Each structure stands twice: as structure tokens, then as C-alpha cells.
Amino acid sequence: MSAAPGSTVVTGAAGGIGGAVAQRLQGDGPLVLLDIDAAALHAAAGSLTGAQVEVVRCDVRDADAVGTAAERIATLGPVARLVCAAGIGPAQTDDGQQILEVDLRGSARMMAALRPLMVAGSAIVNIGSVASARSPLDADAALVDPLGDQWEATWSRVRPDAWTAYAYSKRGLWLHSRRRAVEWARDGVRVNIVSPSQTATALGAATIAENPEIAEFVSRIPMGRMAQPAEVADAVAFLAGPTASFITGVELFVDGGAGAAGQAMKPPTQGASIA
Ligand SMILES: NC(=O)c1ccc[n+]([C@@H]2O[C@H](COP(=O)([O-])OP(=O)(O)OC[C@H]3O[C@@H](n4cnc5c(N)ncnc54)[C@H](O)[C@@H]3O)[C@@H](O)[C@H]2O)c1
């Protein structure tokens, strides 16, 4: 199947990984940069030359705002590629619910809102994390359907700390991506996830600065360093592009061999259990 013509939408486009993805995917149809941070968005747009760039300020926690963004994106025609890179982590908030809202439910909202604009050959790539390995498997059933009726009932009584919520959100994003990949495959819409280890962005640097155990984890990665945002973007470009036309429902790790070596990122706190 060839790639669908249409626009490319990148959430978290003002950030390190989203910005690198926007740079990597520019020039193939309209490019929509979406982020909550208006000033940083305009700066990111200014660094892109030669592409038709649209800037959309949107908080992915807000279903109405996501709907309004989708209406605006619809005026550009079909969506060929959606990359969900908007995210926050424990370095930015202690509130685990907020992490779930942005990283998991925000990405699920964007997928659902833009799905009607997708055609055969369209592709979604979400940004996960190796941190998903810390999510206890007994939470899976509560994570797979982040926009479902049961979400509020379950997560209003479970108050995970930020580290546990981050692991839950990335595990949930993988489970949800896989479910959507199966549901949307017959329509030719592919869904995959790229899961990096520590990456040299503002978020990655802040996390390391505050948590020596994560710096120690990075030192144990077989390739001995953090990922560069451009290396994550290259993996995204592959999965979003026509050379991945028969690949859907996979998690591609960009981790310098950490998974192969059996390394697990150790959370600084034990965290809550879903049970
Ligand atoms: N940097 C790492 O070490 C690392 C490792 C693995 C996974 N990731 C994941 O990659 C993604 C991008 O991370 P990054 O390192 O580029 O971080 P970043 O902080 O540089 O970028 C994240 C972007 O998301 C935006 N954002 C935050 N909340 C939002 C909201 N409610 N609505 C819309 N936009 C919002 C921010 O404004 C920011 O521009 C995140 O999902 C993160 O969990 C990062």
C-alpha cells in the first residue's frame, strides 16, 4: 500500500521529540504543529523552512479543544500521518492523574478525533517509553480503553504517584495503540508505537538532573548514552512512511540495547497498585 496523501499532525511539536519529528517529516504535505505552549510552538514553526506549516494551540486534556483542533485540521484535507508526542512526566508534576490525562488519554483523544480524517495508507505513531515495563500487568485491563465509560470509576479511586502513573500511561498507550491497530487495519490505517529510553530533550535532562538512579540507568545502557531526538524521529519516520506499509500494532524500541540487556528502569518510589 502506498502512503496516503495529506497532512502530517504532530502533537507536542514544541518539545524535543515532537520538534525533531516535525523537522524529519516536513515537506510532504501540510504540517500541523500542535502543542499547549503557544510561544514555543511559534518558535518551532519559525525553525521550519520550506513546509506549509500550521500552528494549532491545543491542550490535549481538553476534549472540546481537541474537537476544535480536529475541525481546523479537517480544512486541510485528509490526515496522512499523526504522531502523538505530547507528554509530561514526573519531572514536571507530582500529580499522577495529570500524567495519565496528557500522555495516555490525550493521545487517545487525538487518535479518535482525527481517525475520521484518515484514509487507506494513513499512519499513526505514538511515543511510548521503556518505562512501560514498570507497569504491573494487573493494571492492563484498566488501561486499554482510556476513553471508555469505566475510566472515571476506576481512576478516581486509584491515585498513582507520578512515577507509577508515567509507567501506566506508557503501558496503556501501547495497549490502546495495539487495540486500535487491529480495529483499523481493514481500513488501511496503521497504528504503531516508538518507545525510547532516556532521550536528550528538556524533559529527559530534567528527569536525569533530579534522579541519580536514572543517570545510573543510562550508564548501564549497552550503547552507554541517551538517545538523540533525531534518532527517535528516524524510527517514527520509518513507521509513518510507505516502507512500513505492512507493519501495524508493533512497539519499536529506540533504547540502545537496554531491553536486550534486560535492564529495567528502577522507579524512585514504589508507587500505588491498581489492586
Ligand atoms: N525525553 C525522554 O527521555 C523520553 C523518553 C521516553 C519517552 N519520552 C516521551 O516522549 C514524549 C515527548 O517528550 P520530550 O522529551 O520531547 O518532552 P518535551 O517536554 O520536550 O516535549 C513535550 C511537549 O508536550 C507538550 N505538552 C505538554 N502537555 C501538553 C498538553 N496538555 N497538550 C498539548 N501539549 C502538551 C509540551 O508543551 C512540550 O512541548 C513524551 O510523551 C515523553 O513521555 C521521552
PDB file of C-alpha atoms and ligand atoms in Angstrom:
ATOM      1  CA  MET A   1       0.000   0.000   0.000  1.00  0.00           C
ATOM      2  CA  SER A   2       1.376   3.424  -0.858  1.00  0.00           C
ATOM      3  CA  ALA A   3       1.372   6.311   1.594  1.00  0.00           C
ATOM      4  CA  ALA A   4      -1.787   8.367   1.820  1.00  0.00           C
ATOM      5  CA  PRO A   5      -1.600  11.943   0.565  1.00  0.00           C
ATOM      6  CA  GLY A   6      -2.490  14.528   3.167  1.00  0.00           C
ATOM      7  CA  SER A   7      -1.310  16.441   6.159  1.00  0.00           C
ATOM      8  CA  THR A   8       1.057  15.444   8.947  1.00  0.00           C
ATOM      9  CA  VAL A   9      -0.045  16.279  12.504  1.00  0.00           C
ATOM     10  CA  VAL A  10       2.497  16.277  15.329  1.00  0.00           C
ATOM     11  CA  THR A  11       1.401  16.795  18.939  1.00  0.00           C
ATOM     12  CA  GLY A  12       3.957  18.049  21.434  1.00  0.00           C
ATOM     13  CA  ALA A  13       5.582  19.666  18.404  1.00  0.00           C
ATOM     14  CA  ALA A  14       7.146  22.408  20.525  1.00  0.00           C
ATOM     15  CA  GLY A  15       9.065  19.803  22.505  1.00  0.00           C
ATOM     16  CA  GLY A  16      12.276  17.892  21.948  1.00  0.00           C
ATOM     17  CA  ILE A  17      10.993  14.712  20.323  1.00  0.00           C
ATOM     18  CA  GLY A  18       7.937  16.295  18.659  1.00  0.00           C
ATOM     19  CA  GLY A  19      10.137  19.059  17.258  1.00  0.00           C
ATOM     20  CA  ALA A  20      12.597  16.544  15.827  1.00  0.00           C
ATOM     21  CA  VAL A  21       9.714  14.576  14.308  1.00  0.00           C
ATOM     22  CA  ALA A  22       8.337  17.757  12.698  1.00  0.00           C
ATOM     23  CA  GLN A  23      11.752  18.511  11.238  1.00  0.00           C
ATOM     24  CA  ARG A  24      12.044  14.952   9.926  1.00  0.00           C
ATOM     25  CA  LEU A  25       8.546  14.778   8.373  1.00  0.00           C
ATOM     26  CA  GLN A  26       8.301  18.275   6.915  1.00  0.00           C
ATOM     27  CA  GLY A  27       7.909  18.808   3.205  1.00  0.00           C
ATOM     28  CA  ASP A  28       5.384  16.073   2.454  1.00  0.00           C
ATOM     29  CA  GLY A  29       2.078  17.964   2.512  1.00  0.00           C
ATOM     30  CA  PRO A  30       0.819  20.413   5.129  1.00  0.00           C
ATOM     31  CA  LEU A  31       2.476  20.082   8.529  1.00  0.00           C
ATOM     32  CA  VAL A  32       0.364  20.795  11.623  1.00  0.00           C
ATOM     33  CA  LEU A  33       2.274  21.596  14.794  1.00  0.00           C
ATOM     34  CA  LEU A  34       0.074  21.144  17.865  1.00  0.00           C
ATOM     35  CA  ASP A  35       1.064  21.945  21.445  1.00  0.00           C
ATOM     36  CA  ILE A  36      -0.208  23.608  24.619  1.00  0.00           C
ATOM     37  CA  ASP A  37       2.694  26.086  24.631  1.00  0.00           C
ATOM     38  CA  ALA A  38       1.850  28.841  22.132  1.00  0.00           C
ATOM     39  CA  ALA A  39       5.154  30.730  22.346  1.00  0.00           C
ATOM     40  CA  ALA A  40       7.264  27.600  21.927  1.00  0.00           C
ATOM     41  CA  LEU A  41       5.009  26.477  19.060  1.00  0.00           C
ATOM     42  CA  HIS A  42       5.629  29.662  17.110  1.00  0.00           C
ATOM     43  CA  ALA A  43       9.368  29.333  17.723  1.00  0.00           C
ATOM     44  CA  ALA A  44       9.246  25.740  16.433  1.00  0.00           C
ATOM     45  CA  ALA A  45       7.287  26.815  13.358  1.00  0.00           C
ATOM     46  CA  GLY A  46       9.861  29.521  12.655  1.00  0.00           C
ATOM     47  CA  SER A  47      12.617  26.918  12.501  1.00  0.00           C
ATOM     48  CA  LEU A  48      10.860  25.006   9.722  1.00  0.00           C
ATOM     49  CA  THR A  49      11.582  26.234   6.231  1.00  0.00           C
ATOM     50  CA  GLY A  50      10.005  25.141   3.008  1.00  0.00           C
ATOM     51  CA  ALA A  51       6.969  23.449   4.504  1.00  0.00           C
ATOM     52  CA  GLN A  52       3.348  24.572   4.704  1.00  0.00           C
ATOM     53  CA  VAL A  53       3.173  24.861   8.482  1.00  0.00           C
ATOM     54  CA  GLU A  54       0.004  25.345  10.505  1.00  0.00           C
ATOM     55  CA  VAL A  55       0.198  26.092  14.220  1.00  0.00           C
ATOM     56  CA  VAL A  56      -2.576  24.832  16.498  1.00  0.00           C
ATOM     57  CA  ARG A  57      -2.519  25.642  20.184  1.00  0.00           C
ATOM     58  CA  CYS A  58      -4.390  22.859  21.970  1.00  0.00           C
ATOM     59  CA  ASP A  59      -4.450  21.216  25.385  1.00  0.00           C
ATOM     60  CA  VAL A  60      -4.910  17.512  24.682  1.00  0.00           C
ATOM     61  CA  ARG A  61      -6.501  17.079  28.154  1.00  0.00           C
ATOM     62  CA  ASP A  62      -9.472  19.122  26.918  1.00  0.00           C
ATOM     63  CA  ALA A  63     -11.871  17.092  24.744  1.00  0.00           C
ATOM     64  CA  ASP A  64     -13.582  20.229  23.401  1.00  0.00           C
ATOM     65  CA  ALA A  65     -10.238  21.789  22.427  1.00  0.00           C
ATOM     66  CA  VAL A  66      -9.216  18.588  20.670  1.00  0.00           C
ATOM     67  CA  GLY A  67     -12.524  18.643  18.782  1.00  0.00           C
ATOM     68  CA  THR A  68     -11.964  22.242  17.720  1.00  0.00           C
ATOM     69  CA  ALA A  69      -8.416  21.389  16.612  1.00  0.00           C
ATOM     70  CA  ALA A  70      -9.754  18.481  14.547  1.00  0.00           C
ATOM     71  CA  GLU A  71     -12.231  20.801  12.801  1.00  0.00           C
ATOM     72  CA  ARG A  72      -9.399  23.120  11.843  1.00  0.00           C
ATOM     73  CA  ILE A  73      -7.181  20.257  10.691  1.00  0.00           C
ATOM     74  CA  ALA A  74     -10.082  18.956   8.559  1.00  0.00           C
ATOM     75  CA  THR A  75      -9.908  22.108   6.440  1.00  0.00           C
ATOM     76  CA  LEU A  76      -6.509  20.899   5.183  1.00  0.00           C
ATOM     77  CA  GLY A  77      -7.954  17.665   3.779  1.00  0.00           C
ATOM     78  CA  PRO A  78      -7.128  14.093   4.848  1.00  0.00           C
ATOM     79  CA  VAL A  79      -4.647  13.329   7.603  1.00  0.00           C
ATOM     80  CA  ALA A  80      -1.855  11.100   6.292  1.00  0.00           C
ATOM     81  CA  ARG A  81       0.211  10.920   9.483  1.00  0.00           C
ATOM     82  CA  LEU A  82      -0.468  11.579  13.167  1.00  0.00           C
ATOM     83  CA  VAL A  83       2.395  11.492  15.647  1.00  0.00           C
ATOM     84  CA  CYS A  84       1.416  11.854  19.321  1.00  0.00           C
ATOM     85  CA  ALA A  85       4.466  13.188  21.173  1.00  0.00           C
ATOM     86  CA  ALA A  86       2.739  15.487  23.685  1.00  0.00           C
ATOM     87  CA  GLY A  87       3.664  14.348  27.145  1.00  0.00           C
ATOM     88  CA  ILE A  88       4.608  15.247  30.683  1.00  0.00           C
ATOM     89  CA  GLY A  89       6.494  13.236  33.261  1.00  0.00           C
ATOM     90  CA  PRO A  90       7.415  13.080  36.938  1.00  0.00           C
ATOM     91  CA  ALA A  91       9.989  15.843  36.439  1.00  0.00           C
ATOM     92  CA  GLN A  92       7.134  18.256  35.696  1.00  0.00           C
ATOM     93  CA  THR A  93       4.362  17.242  38.090  1.00  0.00           C
ATOM     94  CA  ASP A  94       3.699  15.126  41.178  1.00  0.00           C
ATOM     95  CA  ASP A  95       0.131  14.622  40.020  1.00  0.00           C
ATOM     96  CA  GLY A  96      -0.174  11.159  38.511  1.00  0.00           C
ATOM     97  CA  GLN A  97      -3.685  11.870  37.213  1.00  0.00           C
ATOM     98  CA  GLN A  98      -2.331  14.701  35.064  1.00  0.00           C
ATOM     99  CA  ILE A  99       0.291  12.418  33.553  1.00  0.00           C
ATOM    100  CA  LEU A 100      -2.406   9.896  32.638  1.00  0.00           C
ATOM    101  CA  GLU A 101      -4.550  12.709  31.205  1.00  0.00           C
ATOM    102  CA  VAL A 102      -1.822  14.046  28.892  1.00  0.00           C
ATOM    103  CA  ASP A 103       0.276  11.030  27.948  1.00  0.00           C
ATOM    104  CA  LEU A 104      -2.441   8.399  27.661  1.00  0.00           C
ATOM    105  CA  ARG A 105      -5.887   9.957  27.383  1.00  0.00           C
ATOM    106  CA  GLY A 106      -4.645  12.984  25.426  1.00  0.00           C
ATOM    107  CA  SER A 107      -3.073  10.736  22.791  1.00  0.00           C
ATOM    108  CA  ALA A 108      -6.185   8.532  22.676  1.00  0.00           C
ATOM    109  CA  ARG A 109      -8.328  11.664  22.193  1.00  0.00           C
ATOM    110  CA  MET A 110      -6.195  12.849  19.292  1.00  0.00           C
ATOM    111  CA  MET A 111      -6.353   9.429  17.634  1.00  0.00           C
ATOM    112  CA  ALA A 112     -10.140   9.288  17.979  1.00  0.00           C
ATOM    113  CA  ALA A 113     -10.669  12.873  16.805  1.00  0.00           C
ATOM    114  CA  LEU A 114      -8.505  12.549  13.690  1.00  0.00           C
ATOM    115  CA  ARG A 115      -9.488   8.987  12.738  1.00  0.00           C
ATOM    116  CA  PRO A 116     -12.450  10.213  10.609  1.00  0.00           C
ATOM    117  CA  LEU A 117      -9.971  12.271   8.562  1.00  0.00           C
ATOM    118  CA  MET A 118      -7.782   9.257   7.822  1.00  0.00           C
ATOM    119  CA  VAL A 119      -7.827   7.168   4.666  1.00  0.00           C
ATOM    120  CA  ALA A 120      -6.222   3.928   3.485  1.00  0.00           C
ATOM    121  CA  GLY A 121      -2.463   4.397   3.889  1.00  0.00           C
ATOM    122  CA  SER A 122      -2.724   6.810   6.814  1.00  0.00           C
ATOM    123  CA  ALA A 123      -0.468   6.046   9.767  1.00  0.00           C
ATOM    124  CA  ILE A 124      -0.402   6.862  13.469  1.00  0.00           C
ATOM    125  CA  VAL A 125       2.783   6.692  15.518  1.00  0.00           C
ATOM    126  CA  ASN A 126       2.590   7.252  19.271  1.00  0.00           C
ATOM    127  CA  ILE A 127       5.548   7.928  21.533  1.00  0.00           C
ATOM    128  CA  GLY A 128       5.740   5.421  24.361  1.00  0.00           C
ATOM    129  CA  SER A 129       8.664   4.722  26.679  1.00  0.00           C
ATOM    130  CA  VAL A 130      10.743   1.872  28.033  1.00  0.00           C
ATOM    131  CA  ALA A 131       9.166   2.929  31.355  1.00  0.00           C
ATOM    132  CA  SER A 132       6.060   0.948  30.382  1.00  0.00           C
ATOM    133  CA  ALA A 133       7.931  -2.158  31.574  1.00  0.00           C
ATOM    134  CA  ARG A 134       7.389  -0.935  35.154  1.00  0.00           C
ATOM    135  CA  SER A 135       3.595  -1.082  34.851  1.00  0.00           C
ATOM    136  CA  PRO A 136       2.193  -4.077  36.780  1.00  0.00           C
ATOM    137  CA  LEU A 137       0.381  -6.391  34.393  1.00  0.00           C
ATOM    138  CA  ASP A 138      -2.716  -6.473  36.597  1.00  0.00           C
ATOM    139  CA  ALA A 139      -3.381  -2.872  35.530  1.00  0.00           C
ATOM    140  CA  ASP A 140      -3.714  -3.769  31.837  1.00  0.00           C
ATOM    141  CA  ALA A 141      -7.491  -4.195  31.810  1.00  0.00           C
ATOM    142  CA  ALA A 142      -7.929  -0.742  33.356  1.00  0.00           C
ATOM    143  CA  LEU A 143      -5.587   0.919  30.850  1.00  0.00           C
ATOM    144  CA  VAL A 144      -6.545  -0.485  27.461  1.00  0.00           C
ATOM    145  CA  ASP A 145      -9.617   1.730  26.942  1.00  0.00           C
ATOM    146  CA  PRO A 146      -8.647   5.204  28.197  1.00  0.00           C
ATOM    147  CA  LEU A 147     -11.733   6.904  26.752  1.00  0.00           C
ATOM    148  CA  GLY A 148     -14.155   4.209  27.957  1.00  0.00           C
ATOM    149  CA  ASP A 149     -17.049   4.531  30.410  1.00  0.00           C
ATOM    150  CA  GLN A 150     -15.170   2.733  33.178  1.00  0.00           C
ATOM    151  CA  TRP A 151     -12.199   5.105  33.269  1.00  0.00           C
ATOM    152  CA  GLU A 152     -13.525   7.611  35.795  1.00  0.00           C
ATOM    153  CA  ALA A 153     -14.853   4.926  38.144  1.00  0.00           C
ATOM    154  CA  THR A 154     -11.515   3.128  38.224  1.00  0.00           C
ATOM    155  CA  TRP A 155      -9.065   6.009  38.266  1.00  0.00           C
ATOM    156  CA  SER A 156     -10.960   8.227  40.689  1.00  0.00           C
ATOM    157  CA  ARG A 157     -10.178   5.638  43.404  1.00  0.00           C
ATOM    158  CA  VAL A 158      -6.646   4.784  42.249  1.00  0.00           C
ATOM    159  CA  ARG A 159      -4.299   7.702  42.915  1.00  0.00           C
ATOM    160  CA  PRO A 160      -0.948   6.618  41.491  1.00  0.00           C
ATOM    161  CA  ASP A 161       2.196   8.594  42.271  1.00  0.00           C
ATOM    162  CA  ALA A 162       3.789  10.320  39.295  1.00  0.00           C
ATOM    163  CA  TRP A 163       6.316   7.582  38.535  1.00  0.00           C
ATOM    164  CA  THR A 164       3.729   4.830  38.604  1.00  0.00           C
ATOM    165  CA  ALA A 165       1.325   6.937  36.545  1.00  0.00           C
ATOM    166  CA  TYR A 166       4.023   7.502  33.926  1.00  0.00           C
ATOM    167  CA  ALA A 167       4.577   3.747  33.626  1.00  0.00           C
ATOM    168  CA  TYR A 168       0.801   3.168  33.499  1.00  0.00           C
ATOM    169  CA  SER A 169       0.354   5.845  30.845  1.00  0.00           C
ATOM    170  CA  LYS A 170       3.005   4.384  28.541  1.00  0.00           C
ATOM    171  CA  ARG A 171       1.815   0.814  29.028  1.00  0.00           C
ATOM    172  CA  GLY A 172      -1.748   1.991  28.387  1.00  0.00           C
ATOM    173  CA  LEU A 173      -0.690   3.830  25.256  1.00  0.00           C
ATOM    174  CA  TRP A 174       0.908   0.665  23.926  1.00  0.00           C
ATOM    175  CA  LEU A 175      -2.159  -1.457  24.757  1.00  0.00           C
ATOM    176  CA  HIS A 176      -4.521   1.100  23.240  1.00  0.00           C
ATOM    177  CA  SER A 177      -2.371   1.519  20.111  1.00  0.00           C
ATOM    178  CA  ARG A 178      -2.354  -2.233  19.601  1.00  0.00           C
ATOM    179  CA  ARG A 179      -6.119  -2.436  20.016  1.00  0.00           C
ATOM    180  CA  ARG A 180      -6.698   0.378  17.521  1.00  0.00           C
ATOM    181  CA  ALA A 181      -4.205  -1.209  15.100  1.00  0.00           C
ATOM    182  CA  VAL A 182      -6.363  -4.327  14.978  1.00  0.00           C
ATOM    183  CA  GLU A 183      -9.651  -2.415  14.731  1.00  0.00           C
ATOM    184  CA  TRP A 184      -8.478  -0.067  11.971  1.00  0.00           C
ATOM    185  CA  ALA A 185      -6.330  -2.451   9.911  1.00  0.00           C
ATOM    186  CA  ARG A 186      -9.121  -3.359   7.455  1.00  0.00           C
ATOM    187  CA  ASP A 187      -9.445   0.321   6.572  1.00  0.00           C
ATOM    188  CA  GLY A 188      -5.715   0.508   5.848  1.00  0.00           C
ATOM    189  CA  VAL A 189      -4.971   2.776   8.833  1.00  0.00           C
ATOM    190  CA  ARG A 190      -1.836   1.648  10.661  1.00  0.00           C
ATOM    191  CA  VAL A 191      -1.033   2.307  14.329  1.00  0.00           C
ATOM    192  CA  ASN A 192       2.408   1.752  15.867  1.00  0.00           C
ATOM    193  CA  ILE A 193       4.387   2.995  18.838  1.00  0.00           C
ATOM    194  CA  VAL A 194       8.008   4.099  19.208  1.00  0.00           C
ATOM    195  CA  SER A 195       9.360   3.635  22.741  1.00  0.00           C
ATOM    196  CA  PRO A 196      12.615   5.390  23.548  1.00  0.00           C
ATOM    197  CA  SER A 197      14.811   5.123  26.595  1.00  0.00           C
ATOM    198  CA  GLN A 198      16.117   8.368  28.110  1.00  0.00           C
ATOM    199  CA  THR A 199      16.328  10.957  25.323  1.00  0.00           C
ATOM    200  CA  ALA A 200      18.299  14.205  25.253  1.00  0.00           C
ATOM    201  CA  THR A 201      15.409  16.680  25.497  1.00  0.00           C
ATOM    202  CA  ALA A 202      14.394  19.216  28.143  1.00  0.00           C
ATOM    203  CA  LEU A 203      12.205  16.546  29.747  1.00  0.00           C
ATOM    204  CA  GLY A 204      14.970  13.940  29.618  1.00  0.00           C
ATOM    205  CA  ALA A 205      17.568  16.326  31.071  1.00  0.00           C
ATOM    206  CA  ALA A 206      15.256  17.434  33.909  1.00  0.00           C
ATOM    207  CA  THR A 207      14.472  13.835  34.810  1.00  0.00           C
ATOM    208  CA  ILE A 208      18.139  12.887  34.983  1.00  0.00           C
ATOM    209  CA  ALA A 209      19.080  16.014  36.937  1.00  0.00           C
ATOM    210  CA  GLU A 210      16.568  15.167  39.666  1.00  0.00           C
ATOM    211  CA  ASN A 211      17.076  11.412  39.768  1.00  0.00           C
ATOM    212  CA  PRO A 212      20.598   9.981  40.040  1.00  0.00           C
ATOM    213  CA  GLU A 213      19.243   6.452  39.627  1.00  0.00           C
ATOM    214  CA  ILE A 214      18.123   7.314  36.099  1.00  0.00           C
ATOM    215  CA  ALA A 215      21.561   8.681  35.249  1.00  0.00           C
ATOM    216  CA  GLU A 216      22.883   5.364  36.548  1.00  0.00           C
ATOM    217  CA  PHE A 217      20.383   3.511  34.336  1.00  0.00           C
ATOM    218  CA  VAL A 218      21.629   5.426  31.313  1.00  0.00           C
ATOM    219  CA  SER A 219      25.218   4.486  32.128  1.00  0.00           C
ATOM    220  CA  ARG A 220      24.192   0.801  32.068  1.00  0.00           C
ATOM    221  CA  ILE A 221      22.557   1.028  28.611  1.00  0.00           C
ATOM    222  CA  PRO A 222      24.716  -1.123  26.303  1.00  0.00           C
ATOM    223  CA  MET A 223      25.336   1.798  23.950  1.00  0.00           C
ATOM    224  CA  GLY A 224      26.222   3.891  27.003  1.00  0.00           C
ATOM    225  CA  ARG A 225      24.311   7.089  26.266  1.00  0.00           C
ATOM    226  CA  MET A 226      20.952   8.792  25.891  1.00  0.00           C
ATOM    227  CA  ALA A 227      19.068   8.708  22.581  1.00  0.00           C
ATOM    228  CA  GLN A 228      19.128  11.835  20.448  1.00  0.00           C
ATOM    229  CA  PRO A 229      15.696  13.213  19.465  1.00  0.00           C
ATOM    230  CA  ALA A 230      16.632  12.816  15.782  1.00  0.00           C
ATOM    231  CA  GLU A 231      17.220   9.086  16.346  1.00  0.00           C
ATOM    232  CA  VAL A 232      13.703   8.756  17.757  1.00  0.00           C
ATOM    233  CA  ALA A 233      12.367  10.799  14.826  1.00  0.00           C
ATOM    234  CA  ASP A 234      14.050   8.451  12.333  1.00  0.00           C
ATOM    235  CA  ALA A 235      12.195   5.488  13.854  1.00  0.00           C
ATOM    236  CA  VAL A 236       8.937   7.464  13.718  1.00  0.00           C
ATOM    237  CA  ALA A 237       9.562   8.379  10.068  1.00  0.00           C
ATOM    238  CA  PHE A 238      10.044   4.714   9.192  1.00  0.00           C
ATOM    239  CA  LEU A 239       6.823   3.575  10.871  1.00  0.00           C
ATOM    240  CA  ALA A 240       4.873   6.546   9.480  1.00  0.00           C
ATOM    241  CA  GLY A 241       6.174   6.027   5.954  1.00  0.00           C
ATOM    242  CA  PRO A 242       5.372   3.793   2.974  1.00  0.00           C
ATOM    243  CA  THR A 243       8.267   1.392   3.617  1.00  0.00           C
ATOM    244  CA  ALA A 244       6.397   0.223   6.737  1.00  0.00           C
ATOM    245  CA  SER A 245       3.200  -0.432   4.756  1.00  0.00           C
ATOM    246  CA  PHE A 246       2.594  -3.933   6.247  1.00  0.00           C
ATOM    247  CA  ILE A 247       3.627  -3.055   9.788  1.00  0.00           C
ATOM    248  CA  THR A 248       0.919  -2.287  12.296  1.00  0.00           C
ATOM    249  CA  GLY A 249       0.467  -2.895  16.009  1.00  0.00           C
ATOM    250  CA  VAL A 250       4.173  -3.036  16.839  1.00  0.00           C
ATOM    251  CA  GLU A 251       6.261  -1.361  19.529  1.00  0.00           C
ATOM    252  CA  LEU A 252       9.666  -0.279  18.215  1.00  0.00           C
ATOM    253  CA  PHE A 253      12.201   0.324  20.985  1.00  0.00           C
ATOM    254  CA  VAL A 254      14.841   3.002  20.481  1.00  0.00           C
ATOM    255  CA  ASP A 255      16.832   2.104  23.578  1.00  0.00           C
ATOM    256  CA  GLY A 256      20.485   1.469  22.729  1.00  0.00           C
ATOM    257  CA  GLY A 257      20.080  -2.217  23.589  1.00  0.00           C
ATOM    258  CA  ALA A 258      18.604  -1.694  27.087  1.00  0.00           C
ATOM    259  CA  GLY A 259      15.751  -4.128  26.508  1.00  0.00           C
ATOM    260  CA  ALA A 260      18.041  -6.753  25.034  1.00  0.00           C
ATOM    261  CA  ALA A 261      20.286  -6.499  28.096  1.00  0.00           C
ATOM    262  CA  GLY A 262      17.323  -6.983  30.400  1.00  0.00           C
ATOM    263  CA  GLN A 263      17.737  -3.607  32.050  1.00  0.00           C
ATOM    264  CA  ALA A 264      14.698  -2.197  33.801  1.00  0.00           C
ATOM    265  CA  MET A 265      14.369   1.434  34.745  1.00  0.00           C
ATOM    266  CA  LYS A 266      14.109   1.488  38.513  1.00  0.00           C
ATOM    267  CA  PRO A 267      11.420   3.851  39.817  1.00  0.00           C
ATOM    268  CA  PRO A 268      12.490   6.108  42.671  1.00  0.00           C
ATOM    269  CA  THR A 269       9.301   5.259  44.591  1.00  0.00           C
ATOM    270  CA  GLN A 270       7.361   2.041  44.936  1.00  0.00           C
ATOM    271  CA  GLY A 271       4.092   3.619  43.860  1.00  0.00           C
ATOM    272  CA  ALA A 272       0.458   2.620  44.041  1.00  0.00           C
ATOM    273  CA  SER A 273      -1.054  -0.617  42.859  1.00  0.00           C
ATOM    274  CA  ILE A 274      -4.236  -0.858  40.856  1.00  0.00           C
ATOM    275  CA  ALA A 275      -5.422  -3.685  43.105  1.00  0.00           C
TER     276      ALA A 275
HETATM  277  N1  LIG B   1      12.881  12.627  26.844  1.00  0.00           N
HETATM  278  C1  LIG B   1      12.883  11.368  27.245  1.00  0.00           C
HETATM  279  O1  LIG B   1      13.817  10.898  27.920  1.00  0.00           O
HETATM  280  C2  LIG B   1      11.749  10.461  26.857  1.00  0.00           C
HETATM  281  C3  LIG B   1      11.946   9.072  26.931  1.00  0.00           C
HETATM  282  C4  LIG B   1      10.897   8.223  26.593  1.00  0.00           C
HETATM  283  C5  LIG B   1       9.691   8.749  26.184  1.00  0.00           C
HETATM  284  N2  LIG B   1       9.537  10.109  26.117  1.00  0.00           N
HETATM  285  C6  LIG B   1       8.231  10.610  25.712  1.00  0.00           C
HETATM  286  O2  LIG B   1       8.357  11.391  24.544  1.00  0.00           O
HETATM  287  C7  LIG B   1       7.323  12.379  24.509  1.00  0.00           C
HETATM  288  C8  LIG B   1       7.959  13.733  24.251  1.00  0.00           C
HETATM  289  O3  LIG B   1       8.864  14.000  25.290  1.00  0.00           O
HETATM  290  P1  LIG B   1      10.014  15.122  25.171  1.00  0.00           P
HETATM  291  O4  LIG B   1      11.209  14.561  25.808  1.00  0.00           O
HETATM  292  O5  LIG B   1      10.074  15.624  23.772  1.00  0.00           O
HETATM  293  O6  LIG B   1       9.414  16.211  26.154  1.00  0.00           O
HETATM  294  P2  LIG B   1       9.285  17.782  25.971  1.00  0.00           P
HETATM  295  O7  LIG B   1       8.919  18.318  27.309  1.00  0.00           O
HETATM  296  O8  LIG B   1      10.500  18.329  25.309  1.00  0.00           O
HETATM  297  O9  LIG B   1       8.048  17.923  24.968  1.00  0.00           O
HETATM  298  C9  LIG B   1       6.730  17.599  25.351  1.00  0.00           C
HETATM  299  C10 LIG B   1       5.803  18.612  24.684  1.00  0.00           C
HETATM  300  O10 LIG B   1       4.452  18.253  25.037  1.00  0.00           O
HETATM  301  C11 LIG B   1       3.758  19.477  25.254  1.00  0.00           C
HETATM  302  N3  LIG B   1       2.608  19.249  26.127  1.00  0.00           N
HETATM  303  C12 LIG B   1       2.618  19.001  27.463  1.00  0.00           C
HETATM  304  N4  LIG B   1       1.362  18.924  27.927  1.00  0.00           N
HETATM  305  C13 LIG B   1       0.530  19.130  26.869  1.00  0.00           C
HETATM  306  C14 LIG B   1      -0.884  19.192  26.722  1.00  0.00           C
HETATM  307  N5  LIG B   1      -1.701  19.023  27.775  1.00  0.00           N
HETATM  308  N6  LIG B   1      -1.392  19.409  25.486  1.00  0.00           N
HETATM  309  C15 LIG B   1      -0.579  19.587  24.424  1.00  0.00           C
HETATM  310  N7  LIG B   1       0.774  19.586  24.501  1.00  0.00           N
HETATM  311  C16 LIG B   1       1.326  19.334  25.718  1.00  0.00           C
HETATM  312  C17 LIG B   1       4.776  20.382  25.925  1.00  0.00           C
HETATM  313  O11 LIG B   1       4.403  21.760  25.824  1.00  0.00           O
HETATM  314  C18 LIG B   1       6.039  20.049  25.156  1.00  0.00           C
HETATM  315  O12 LIG B   1       6.234  20.892  24.056  1.00  0.00           O
HETATM  316  C19 LIG B   1       6.603  12.294  25.850  1.00  0.00           C
HETATM  317  O13 LIG B   1       5.432  11.548  25.697  1.00  0.00           O
HETATM  318  C20 LIG B   1       7.579  11.539  26.720  1.00  0.00           C
HETATM  319  O14 LIG B   1       6.932  10.811  27.721  1.00  0.00           O
HETATM  320  C21 LIG B   1      10.537  10.974  26.432  1.00  0.00           C
END
